[in-house]
Amino acid sequence: IDGFIGLNNDYIEGIFIKEAAQSKGVGKQLLDYVKKDRSTLRLNVYQKNKRAIQFYLREEFSIESESLDGNTGEKELKMVWNR
């Protein structure tokens, strides 16, 4: 297994890819798979995680809002994809 996607209804809990398989299209494949069965997908990502933000923007997610994670104090972006 090179990776998996954690999905809770239309909320992506996370996409986890084995280090050796990163930047080889595995994350895109997982995302494309769940896009087939959903009309909307949502997620939160830390603002400092530029690589993840660029990935989701490239995959047609948009930034819905910005907030502060109460547990960590980190700025996070709420992102959404609609078919």
mmCIF file of N, CA, C and O in Angstrom, residues 49-81:
data_model
loop_
_atom_site.group_PDB
_atom_site.id
_atom_site.type_symbol
_atom_site.label_atom_id
_atom_site.label_comp_id
_atom_site.label_asym_id
_atom_site.label_seq_id
_atom_site.Cartn_x
_atom_site.Cartn_y
_atom_site.Cartn_z
ATOM 1 N N ASN A 49 1.285 24.713 5.227
ATOM 2 C CA ASN A 49 1.512 23.523 4.404
ATOM 3 C C ASN A 49 1.311 23.897 2.926
ATOM 4 O O ASN A 49 0.363 23.482 2.269
ATOM 5 N N LYS A 50 2.250 24.672 2.404
ATOM 6 C CA LYS A 50 2.152 25.214 1.042
ATOM 7 C C LYS A 50 2.052 24.112 -0.013
ATOM 8 O O LYS A 50 1.322 24.248 -0.996
ATOM 9 N N ARG A 51 2.777 23.037 0.188
ATOM 10 C CA ARG A 51 2.763 21.937 -0.787
ATOM 11 C C ARG A 51 1.360 21.331 -0.911
ATOM 12 O O ARG A 51 0.871 21.089 -2.015
ATOM 13 N N ALA A 52 0.711 21.113 0.228
ATOM 14 C CA ALA A 52 -0.645 20.554 0.202
ATOM 15 C C ALA A 52 -1.630 21.548 -0.409
ATOM 16 O O ALA A 52 -2.490 21.159 -1.207
ATOM 17 N N ILE A 53 -1.496 22.815 -0.074
ATOM 18 C CA ILE A 53 -2.405 23.831 -0.623
ATOM 19 C C ILE A 53 -2.286 23.866 -2.141
ATOM 20 O O ILE A 53 -3.301 23.871 -2.855
ATOM 21 N N GLN A 54 -1.070 23.863 -2.651
ATOM 22 C CA GLN A 54 -0.872 23.876 -4.104
ATOM 23 C C GLN A 54 -1.467 22.625 -4.755
ATOM 24 O O GLN A 54 -2.067 22.700 -5.827
ATOM 25 N N PHE A 55 -1.312 21.492 -4.104
ATOM 26 C CA PHE A 55 -1.896 20.250 -4.616
ATOM 27 C C PHE A 55 -3.407 20.377 -4.733
ATOM 28 O O PHE A 55 -3.990 20.082 -5.781
ATOM 29 N N TYR A 56 -4.059 20.830 -3.660
ATOM 30 C CA TYR A 56 -5.519 20.927 -3.687
ATOM 31 C C TYR A 56 -6.009 21.997 -4.658
ATOM 32 O O TYR A 56 -7.017 21.797 -5.342
ATOM 33 N N LEU A 57 -5.303 23.111 -4.763
ATOM 34 C CA LEU A 57 -5.686 24.130 -5.747
ATOM 35 C C LEU A 57 -5.564 23.562 -7.166
ATOM 36 O O LEU A 57 -6.439 23.784 -8.002
ATOM 37 N N ARG A 58 -4.510 22.816 -7.426
ATOM 38 C CA ARG A 58 -4.314 22.183 -8.731
ATOM 39 C C ARG A 58 -5.431 21.182 -9.025
ATOM 40 O O ARG A 58 -5.820 20.988 -10.175
ATOM 41 N N GLU A 59 -5.978 20.575 -7.976
ATOM 42 C CA GLU A 59 -7.054 19.590 -8.124
ATOM 43 C C GLU A 59 -8.444 20.236 -8.045
ATOM 44 O O GLU A 59 -9.437 19.570 -7.785
ATOM 45 N N GLU A 60 -8.498 21.546 -8.268
ATOM 46 C CA GLU A 60 -9.732 22.319 -8.411
ATOM 47 C C GLU A 60 -10.480 22.561 -7.108
ATOM 48 O O GLU A 60 -11.693 22.816 -7.116
ATOM 49 N N PHE A 61 -9.785 22.508 -5.982
ATOM 50 C CA PHE A 61 -10.371 22.945 -4.728
ATOM 51 C C PHE A 61 -10.223 24.463 -4.662
ATOM 52 O O PHE A 61 -9.308 25.031 -5.261
ATOM 53 N N SER A 62 -11.118 25.107 -3.937
ATOM 54 C CA SER A 62 -10.987 26.549 -3.730
ATOM 55 C C SER A 62 -10.961 26.815 -2.226
ATOM 56 O O SER A 62 -11.460 26.021 -1.425
ATOM 57 N N ILE A 63 -10.390 27.934 -1.867
ATOM 58 C CA ILE A 63 -10.324 28.326 -0.462
ATOM 59 C C ILE A 63 -11.646 28.981 -0.090
ATOM 60 O O ILE A 63 -12.062 29.956 -0.699
ATOM 61 N N GLU A 64 -12.309 28.397 0.890
ATOM 62 C CA GLU A 64 -13.617 28.870 1.324
ATOM 63 C C GLU A 64 -13.482 29.892 2.444
ATOM 64 O O GLU A 64 -14.195 30.877 2.485
ATOM 65 N N SER A 65 -12.574 29.633 3.373
ATOM 66 C CA SER A 65 -12.374 30.552 4.492
ATOM 67 C C SER A 65 -11.054 30.250 5.192
ATOM 68 O O SER A 65 -10.401 29.245 4.911
ATOM 69 N N GLU A 66 -10.699 31.134 6.100
ATOM 70 C CA GLU A 66 -9.473 31.008 6.886
ATOM 71 C C GLU A 66 -9.873 31.106 8.354
ATOM 72 O O GLU A 66 -10.737 31.891 8.712
ATOM 73 N N SER A 67 -9.246 30.304 9.196
ATOM 74 C CA SER A 67 -9.563 30.339 10.623
ATOM 75 C C SER A 67 -8.333 29.930 11.428
ATOM 76 O O SER A 67 -7.272 29.662 10.880
ATOM 77 N N LEU A 68 -8.507 29.866 12.716
ATOM 78 C CA LEU A 68 -7.446 29.459 13.625
ATOM 79 C C LEU A 68 -7.843 28.139 14.268
ATOM 80 O O LEU A 68 -8.952 28.010 14.787
ATOM 81 N N ASP A 69 -6.968 27.155 14.207
ATOM 82 C CA ASP A 69 -7.219 25.868 14.850
ATOM 83 C C ASP A 69 -7.094 26.077 16.351
ATOM 84 O O ASP A 69 -6.024 26.422 16.850
ATOM 85 N N GLY A 70 -8.186 25.879 17.071
ATOM 86 C CA GLY A 70 -8.216 26.109 18.508
ATOM 87 C C GLY A 70 -7.288 25.209 19.299
ATOM 88 O O GLY A 70 -6.833 25.574 20.380
ATOM 89 N N ASN A 71 -6.992 24.020 18.773
ATOM 90 C CA ASN A 71 -6.127 23.080 19.483
ATOM 91 C C ASN A 71 -4.649 23.387 19.318
ATOM 92 O O ASN A 71 -3.864 23.157 20.235
ATOM 93 N N THR A 72 -4.274 23.888 18.145
ATOM 94 C CA THR A 72 -2.859 24.088 17.871
ATOM 95 C C THR A 72 -2.464 25.560 17.755
ATOM 96 O O THR A 72 -1.279 25.875 17.788
ATOM 97 N N GLY A 73 -3.444 26.435 17.542
ATOM 98 C CA GLY A 73 -3.151 27.844 17.333
ATOM 99 C C GLY A 73 -2.658 28.148 15.933
ATOM 100 O O GLY A 73 -2.281 29.269 15.616
ATOM 101 N N GLU A 74 -2.663 27.139 15.059
ATOM 102 C CA GLU A 74 -2.202 27.306 13.679
ATOM 103 C C GLU A 74 -3.315 27.883 12.812
ATOM 104 O O GLU A 74 -4.485 27.515 12.960
ATOM 105 N N LYS A 75 -2.931 28.740 11.855
ATOM 106 C CA LYS A 75 -3.889 29.223 10.863
ATOM 107 C C LYS A 75 -4.178 28.079 9.912
ATOM 108 O O LYS A 75 -3.272 27.347 9.503
ATOM 109 N N GLU A 76 -5.463 27.920 9.568
ATOM 110 C CA GLU A 76 -5.831 26.868 8.629
ATOM 111 C C GLU A 76 -6.815 27.406 7.610
ATOM 112 O O GLU A 76 -7.532 28.365 7.859
ATOM 113 N N LEU A 77 -6.806 26.745 6.466
ATOM 114 C CA LEU A 77 -7.708 27.106 5.389
ATOM 115 C C LEU A 77 -8.768 26.013 5.258
ATOM 116 O O LEU A 77 -8.446 24.825 5.341
ATOM 117 N N LYS A 78 -9.992 26.426 5.067
ATOM 118 C CA LYS A 78 -11.064 25.489 4.738
ATOM 119 C C LYS A 78 -11.171 25.523 3.235
ATOM 120 O O LYS A 78 -11.319 26.576 2.634
ATOM 121 N N MET A 79 -11.070 24.335 2.622
ATOM 122 C CA MET A 79 -11.104 24.241 1.161
ATOM 123 C C MET A 79 -12.258 23.342 0.745
ATOM 124 O O MET A 79 -12.658 22.428 1.476
ATOM 125 N N VAL A 80 -12.783 23.632 -0.447
ATOM 126 C CA VAL A 80 -13.935 22.871 -0.946
ATOM 127 C C VAL A 80 -13.779 22.606 -2.437
ATOM 128 O O VAL A 80 -13.189 23.413 -3.173
ATOM 129 N N TRP A 81 -14.255 21.446 -2.854
ATOM 130 C CA TRP A 81 -14.341 21.091 -4.268
ATOM 131 C C TRP A 81 -15.781 20.751 -4.564
ATOM 132 O O TRP A 81 -16.441 20.042 -3.791
#
